[in-house]
XYZ file of C-alpha atoms in Angstrom:
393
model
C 134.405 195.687 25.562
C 133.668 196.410 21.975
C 135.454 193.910 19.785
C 136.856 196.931 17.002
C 138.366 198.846 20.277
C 139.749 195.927 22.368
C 140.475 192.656 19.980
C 138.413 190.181 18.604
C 137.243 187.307 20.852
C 137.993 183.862 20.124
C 134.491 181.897 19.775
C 135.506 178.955 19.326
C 137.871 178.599 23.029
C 135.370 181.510 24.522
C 138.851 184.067 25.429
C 139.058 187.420 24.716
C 142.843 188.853 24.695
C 142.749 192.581 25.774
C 145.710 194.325 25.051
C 145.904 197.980 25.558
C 147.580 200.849 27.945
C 150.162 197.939 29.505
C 147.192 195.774 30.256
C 147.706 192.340 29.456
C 144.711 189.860 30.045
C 143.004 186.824 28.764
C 139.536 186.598 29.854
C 137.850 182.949 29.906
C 133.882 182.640 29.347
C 132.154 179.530 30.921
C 128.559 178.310 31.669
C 128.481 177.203 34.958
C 124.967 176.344 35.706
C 124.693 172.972 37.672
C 127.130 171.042 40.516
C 127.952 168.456 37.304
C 129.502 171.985 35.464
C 132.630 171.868 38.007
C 134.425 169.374 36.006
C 135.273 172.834 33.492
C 136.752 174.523 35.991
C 139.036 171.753 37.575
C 142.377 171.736 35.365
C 142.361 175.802 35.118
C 144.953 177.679 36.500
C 143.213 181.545 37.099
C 144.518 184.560 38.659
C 140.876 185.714 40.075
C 137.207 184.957 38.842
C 133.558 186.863 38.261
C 130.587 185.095 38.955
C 127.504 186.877 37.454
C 124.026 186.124 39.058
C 125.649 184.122 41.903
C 122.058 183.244 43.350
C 121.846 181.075 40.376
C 124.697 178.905 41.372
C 125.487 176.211 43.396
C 127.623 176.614 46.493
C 129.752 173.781 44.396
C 130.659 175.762 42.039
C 131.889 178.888 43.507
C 133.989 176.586 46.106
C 135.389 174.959 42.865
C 136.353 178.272 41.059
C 137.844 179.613 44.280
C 140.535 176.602 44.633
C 141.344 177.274 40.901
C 142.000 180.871 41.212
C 146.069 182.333 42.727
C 147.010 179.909 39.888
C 148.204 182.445 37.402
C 151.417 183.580 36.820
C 153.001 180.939 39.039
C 155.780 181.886 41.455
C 158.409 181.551 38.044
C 156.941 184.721 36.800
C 156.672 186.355 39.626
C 153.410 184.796 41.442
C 150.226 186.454 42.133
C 149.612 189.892 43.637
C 145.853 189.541 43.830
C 143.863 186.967 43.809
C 140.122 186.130 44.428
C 136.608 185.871 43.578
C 134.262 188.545 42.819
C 130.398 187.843 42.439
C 127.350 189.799 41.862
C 123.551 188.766 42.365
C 119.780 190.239 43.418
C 119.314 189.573 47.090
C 118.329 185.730 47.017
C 116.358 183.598 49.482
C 116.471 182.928 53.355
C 117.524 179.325 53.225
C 120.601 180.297 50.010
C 123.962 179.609 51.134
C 124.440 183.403 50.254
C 122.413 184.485 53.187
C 124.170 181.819 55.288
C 127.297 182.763 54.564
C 126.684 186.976 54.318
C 124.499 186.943 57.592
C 124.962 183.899 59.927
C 128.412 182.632 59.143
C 130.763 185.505 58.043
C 133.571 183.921 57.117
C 137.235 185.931 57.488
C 138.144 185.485 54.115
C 134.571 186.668 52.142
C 133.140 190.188 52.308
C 129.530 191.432 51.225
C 128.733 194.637 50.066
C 124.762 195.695 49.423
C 123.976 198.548 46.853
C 121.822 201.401 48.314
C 118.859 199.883 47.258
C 116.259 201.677 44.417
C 113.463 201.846 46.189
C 112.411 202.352 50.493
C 109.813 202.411 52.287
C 108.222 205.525 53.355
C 106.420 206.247 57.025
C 103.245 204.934 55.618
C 104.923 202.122 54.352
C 104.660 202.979 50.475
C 107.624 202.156 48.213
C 109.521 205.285 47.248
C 112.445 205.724 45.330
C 115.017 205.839 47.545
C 117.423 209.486 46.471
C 121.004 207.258 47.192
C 119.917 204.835 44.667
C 122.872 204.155 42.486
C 123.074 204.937 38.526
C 119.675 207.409 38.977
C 121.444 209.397 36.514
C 121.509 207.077 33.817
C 117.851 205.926 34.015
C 115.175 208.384 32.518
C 113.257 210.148 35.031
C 110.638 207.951 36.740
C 111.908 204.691 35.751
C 111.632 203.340 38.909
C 108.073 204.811 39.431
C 106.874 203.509 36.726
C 108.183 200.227 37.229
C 106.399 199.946 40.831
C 103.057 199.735 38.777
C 101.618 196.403 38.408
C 104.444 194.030 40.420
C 103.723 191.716 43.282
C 105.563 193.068 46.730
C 108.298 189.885 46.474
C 109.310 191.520 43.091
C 109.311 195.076 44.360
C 111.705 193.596 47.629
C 113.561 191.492 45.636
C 114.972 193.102 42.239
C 113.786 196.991 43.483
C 114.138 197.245 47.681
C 117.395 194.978 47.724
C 116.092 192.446 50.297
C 116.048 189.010 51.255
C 113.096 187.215 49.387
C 111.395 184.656 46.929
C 110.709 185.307 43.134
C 108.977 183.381 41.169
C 110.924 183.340 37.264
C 108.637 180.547 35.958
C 105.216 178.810 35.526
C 105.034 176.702 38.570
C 104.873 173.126 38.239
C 101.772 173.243 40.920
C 99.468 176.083 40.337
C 96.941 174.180 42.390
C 99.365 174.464 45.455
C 97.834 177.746 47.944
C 100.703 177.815 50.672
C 97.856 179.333 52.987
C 96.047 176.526 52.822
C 98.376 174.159 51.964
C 100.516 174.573 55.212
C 99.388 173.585 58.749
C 99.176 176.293 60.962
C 101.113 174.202 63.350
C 103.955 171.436 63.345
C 102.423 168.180 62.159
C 102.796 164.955 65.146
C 102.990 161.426 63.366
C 99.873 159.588 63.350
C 100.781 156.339 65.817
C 100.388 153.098 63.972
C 99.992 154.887 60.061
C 102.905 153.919 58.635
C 105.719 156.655 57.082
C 105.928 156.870 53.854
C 109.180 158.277 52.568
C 110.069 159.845 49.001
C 113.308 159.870 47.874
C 114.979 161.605 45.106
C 118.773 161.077 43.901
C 121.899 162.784 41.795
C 124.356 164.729 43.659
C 121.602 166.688 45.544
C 119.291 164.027 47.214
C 116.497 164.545 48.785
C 113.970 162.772 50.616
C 110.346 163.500 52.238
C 108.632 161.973 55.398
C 104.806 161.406 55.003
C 101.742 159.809 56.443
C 98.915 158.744 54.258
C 96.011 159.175 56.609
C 92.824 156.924 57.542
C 90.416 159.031 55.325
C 93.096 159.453 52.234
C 94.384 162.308 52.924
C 98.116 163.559 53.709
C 100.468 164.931 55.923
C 103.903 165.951 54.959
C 105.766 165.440 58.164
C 109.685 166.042 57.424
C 111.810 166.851 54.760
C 115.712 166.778 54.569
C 117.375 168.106 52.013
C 121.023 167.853 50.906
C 124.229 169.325 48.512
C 126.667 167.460 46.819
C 126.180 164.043 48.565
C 126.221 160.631 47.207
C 124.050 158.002 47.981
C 126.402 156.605 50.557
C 126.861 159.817 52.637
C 122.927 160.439 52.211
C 121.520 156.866 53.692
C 124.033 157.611 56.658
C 122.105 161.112 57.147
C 118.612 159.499 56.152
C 118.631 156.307 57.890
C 119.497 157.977 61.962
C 117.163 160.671 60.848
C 114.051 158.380 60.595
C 115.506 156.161 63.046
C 115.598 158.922 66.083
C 112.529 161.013 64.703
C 110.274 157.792 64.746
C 111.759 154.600 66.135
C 108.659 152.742 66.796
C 106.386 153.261 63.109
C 106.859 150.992 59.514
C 108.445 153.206 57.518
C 107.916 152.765 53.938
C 110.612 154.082 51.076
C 109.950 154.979 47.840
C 112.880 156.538 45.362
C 113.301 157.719 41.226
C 113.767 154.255 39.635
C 116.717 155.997 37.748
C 118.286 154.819 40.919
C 118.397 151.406 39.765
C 121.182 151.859 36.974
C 124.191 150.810 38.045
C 127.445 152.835 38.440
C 130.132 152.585 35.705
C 133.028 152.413 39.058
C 131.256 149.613 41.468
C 128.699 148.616 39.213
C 126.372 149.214 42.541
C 122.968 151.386 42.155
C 121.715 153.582 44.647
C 119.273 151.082 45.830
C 121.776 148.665 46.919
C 123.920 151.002 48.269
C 120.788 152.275 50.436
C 119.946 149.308 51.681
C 123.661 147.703 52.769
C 123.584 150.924 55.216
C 120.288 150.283 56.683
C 117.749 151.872 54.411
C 115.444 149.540 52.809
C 114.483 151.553 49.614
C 112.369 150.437 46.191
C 111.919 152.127 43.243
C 108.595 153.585 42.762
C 106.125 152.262 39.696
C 106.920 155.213 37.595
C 108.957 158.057 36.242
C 106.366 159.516 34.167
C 106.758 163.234 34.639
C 102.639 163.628 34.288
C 101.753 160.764 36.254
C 103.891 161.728 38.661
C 102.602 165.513 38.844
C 98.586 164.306 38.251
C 99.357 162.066 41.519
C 100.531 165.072 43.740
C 97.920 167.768 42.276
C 94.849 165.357 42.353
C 95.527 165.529 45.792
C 96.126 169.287 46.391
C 92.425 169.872 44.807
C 90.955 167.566 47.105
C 89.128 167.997 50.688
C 89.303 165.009 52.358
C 87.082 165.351 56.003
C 86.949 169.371 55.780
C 91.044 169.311 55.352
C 92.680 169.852 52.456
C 94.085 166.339 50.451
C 97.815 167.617 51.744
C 98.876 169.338 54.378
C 102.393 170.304 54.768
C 103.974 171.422 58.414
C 105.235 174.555 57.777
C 109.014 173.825 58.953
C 109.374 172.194 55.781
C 110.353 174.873 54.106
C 112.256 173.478 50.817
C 109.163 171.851 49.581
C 106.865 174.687 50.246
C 108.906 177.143 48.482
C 109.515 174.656 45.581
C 105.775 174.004 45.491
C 104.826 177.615 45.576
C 106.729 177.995 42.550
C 110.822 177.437 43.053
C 110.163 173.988 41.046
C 108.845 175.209 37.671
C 109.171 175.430 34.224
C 111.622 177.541 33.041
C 110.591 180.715 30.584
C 111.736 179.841 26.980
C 113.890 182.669 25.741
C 111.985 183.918 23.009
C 109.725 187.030 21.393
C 105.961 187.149 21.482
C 103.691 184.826 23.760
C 105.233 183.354 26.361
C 106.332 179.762 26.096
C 107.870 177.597 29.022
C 109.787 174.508 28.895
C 107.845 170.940 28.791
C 109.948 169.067 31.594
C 110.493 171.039 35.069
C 113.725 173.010 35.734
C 116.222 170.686 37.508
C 116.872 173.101 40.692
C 117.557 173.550 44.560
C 113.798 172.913 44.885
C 112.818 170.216 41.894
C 115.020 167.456 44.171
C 112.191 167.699 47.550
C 108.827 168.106 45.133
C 109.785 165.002 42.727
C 110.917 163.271 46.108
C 107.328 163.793 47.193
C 105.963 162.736 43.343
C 108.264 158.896 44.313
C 106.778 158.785 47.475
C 102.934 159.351 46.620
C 103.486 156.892 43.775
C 105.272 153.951 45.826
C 102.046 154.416 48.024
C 99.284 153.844 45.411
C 98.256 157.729 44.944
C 98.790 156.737 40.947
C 97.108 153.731 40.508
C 94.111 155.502 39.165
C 96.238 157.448 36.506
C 97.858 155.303 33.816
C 99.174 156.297 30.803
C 96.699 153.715 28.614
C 95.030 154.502 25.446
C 92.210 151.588 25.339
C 91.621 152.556 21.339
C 95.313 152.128 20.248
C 96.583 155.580 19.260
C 99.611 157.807 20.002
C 97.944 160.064 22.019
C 99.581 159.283 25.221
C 96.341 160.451 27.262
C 95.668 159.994 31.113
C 92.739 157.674 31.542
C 91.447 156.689 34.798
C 91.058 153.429 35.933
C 87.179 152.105 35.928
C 87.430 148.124 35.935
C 83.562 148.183 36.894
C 83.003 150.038 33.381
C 85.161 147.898 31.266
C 88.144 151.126 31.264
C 91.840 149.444 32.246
């Protein structure tokens, strides 16, 4: 909508007026990224809204937008004759509420549509474009062929085949992580008498992780469970009956983000006490060091401990493996030449279950032998590991 042809746009509210050919209407631009972004969509009064790259969003905010749309014009002008939500997004993973809702749930009021998709496969199984692609006849001839060269088969489903998968946008926080070796081939059975050591992680999407830290060192990640838009007090009543009926008769140990331990500006309770007045007896772990916490999680995932790898995860827990295969990452930096990636991981879906497990490890001693202690006095923030029989503290 070129600004000479259709009106200028107003940068400083975000709107664009459009004018023309008895069309009257005032578009509204927002960044709606994260659950906390809601709070700019709750006093507007919409007919209908577009949500671009939906797979990027939480559920949150798309339920938000929806109550605010059938707003605008109100019954005094004649009420609404449409009204809705319209959304557009590459297919995104098995466990997104998108899938949920497009292929379990259904719901009356939604309706999915999927694109013919660029590529198929043919008979042998080779990826061919597909000749009902849409917009072919825009694209130079053998785009898509040439595009096919050099991608990994999740890309080619994903953003070419139009199917159900995981991509990988960033530089994974745990390159050391090998799902196929990583992941037991079958569920993982408590050990009897270790005691569970649980990770917890807070904010509106908490998440905590069950683990046992086994006789020879290593570890088994037993359990995760994994929420949206929950506070603390609706998450200890899901935690605290989880670990309750999944192992009544083991010490369970419980390890959270210390951040947990400011208090709220409405009760002036933190998370911590709130856990523990409904049965779950939490402390903070000893750090919140984003290296220390990574070093005490990948130390482990290079080890063999007994023949086994340092951590083996049951494969039901699917949040964790797909965050530590790469959904909790470092996000690209947007700019030309080399490529560059943000210092602090990307706060996401998967982020919440990984730096659960980071708490957990850490309230269990994995990160004793990592401090961040420079013996000679300068800046240099390094990790040094702990030696007292050499003089090193």
């Amino acid at each position: 909508f070129r600004e000479e042809e259709f009106g200028a746009v107003n940068r400083q509210s975000m709107t664009h007026r459009i004018r023309r050919q008895g069309l009257d209407i005032e578009v509204l631009f927002r960044a709606l990224d994260t659950p906390a972004d809601v709070k700019k969509v709750l006093s507007l009064e919409v007919t209908g809204a577009w949500l671009h790259e939906a797979r990027e969003l939480p559920l949150s905010i798309v339920e938000g937008i929806a109550d605010r749309c059938g707003r605008y014009p109100p019954k005094a002008m004649g009420g609404v004759t449409w009204r809705g939500v319209i959304m557009d997004t590459n297919s995104p993973d098995t466990d997104h509420w998108w899938y949920r809702l497009a292929e379990i749930e259904r719901p009356s009021e939604w309706a999915f549509f999927m694109q013919p998709p660029a590529v198929i496969r043919d008979p042998d199984g080779k990826w061919v474009v597909n000749p009902k692609a849409e917009n072919i006849k825009n694209l130079d001839d053998g785009y898509y062929q040439r595009n096919l060269s050099g991608k990994s088969e999740d890309h080619i489903r994903v953003y070419y085949g139009g199917e159900y998968g995981f991509i990988i946008d960033g530089k994974p926080v745990y390159p050391e992580y090998n799902d196929s070796v990583h992941t037991a081939k079958a569920p993982l059975d408590a050990i009897p008498g270790v005691p569970l050591i649980v990770g917890l992680d807070f904010g509106l999407t908490p998440a905590a992780i069950v683990m046992q830290r086994l006789p020879s060192g290593a570890w088994n990640w037993l359990a995760e469970l994994t929420t949206e838009d929950h506070g603390a007090v609706r998450f200890a009543q899901l935690l605290g009956p989880f670990l309750r009926h999944r192992w009544p008769s083991l010490e369970v140990e419980i390890y959270g983000d210390p951040a947990g331990m400011g208090r709220s500006q409405t009760d002036e309770q933190t998370v911590f006490e709130i856990l523990n007045a409904h049965g779950v007896p939490a402390r903070p772990a000893p750090s919140n060091d984003p290296t220390l916490r990574r070093e005490a999680v990948a130390s482990m995932l290079m080890r063999l401990t007994d023949g086994r790898p340092g951590i083996l995860v049951d494969p039901r827990c699917m949040m964790v493996r797909k965050g530590m295969r790469g959904g909790y990452q470092y996000r690209r930096v947007q700019v030309s030449g080399d490529q560059r990636f943000h210092e602090v991981p990307y706060k996401n879906r998967y982020s919440h279950v990984c730096e659960a497990a980071q708490y957990g490890m850490l309230g269990a001693g994995e990160g004793d032998t990592l401090i961040e202690h420079d013996p000679w006095g300068a800046k240099r923030g390094a990790l040094v590991v702990t030696a007292p029989e050499l003089g090193v503290i």
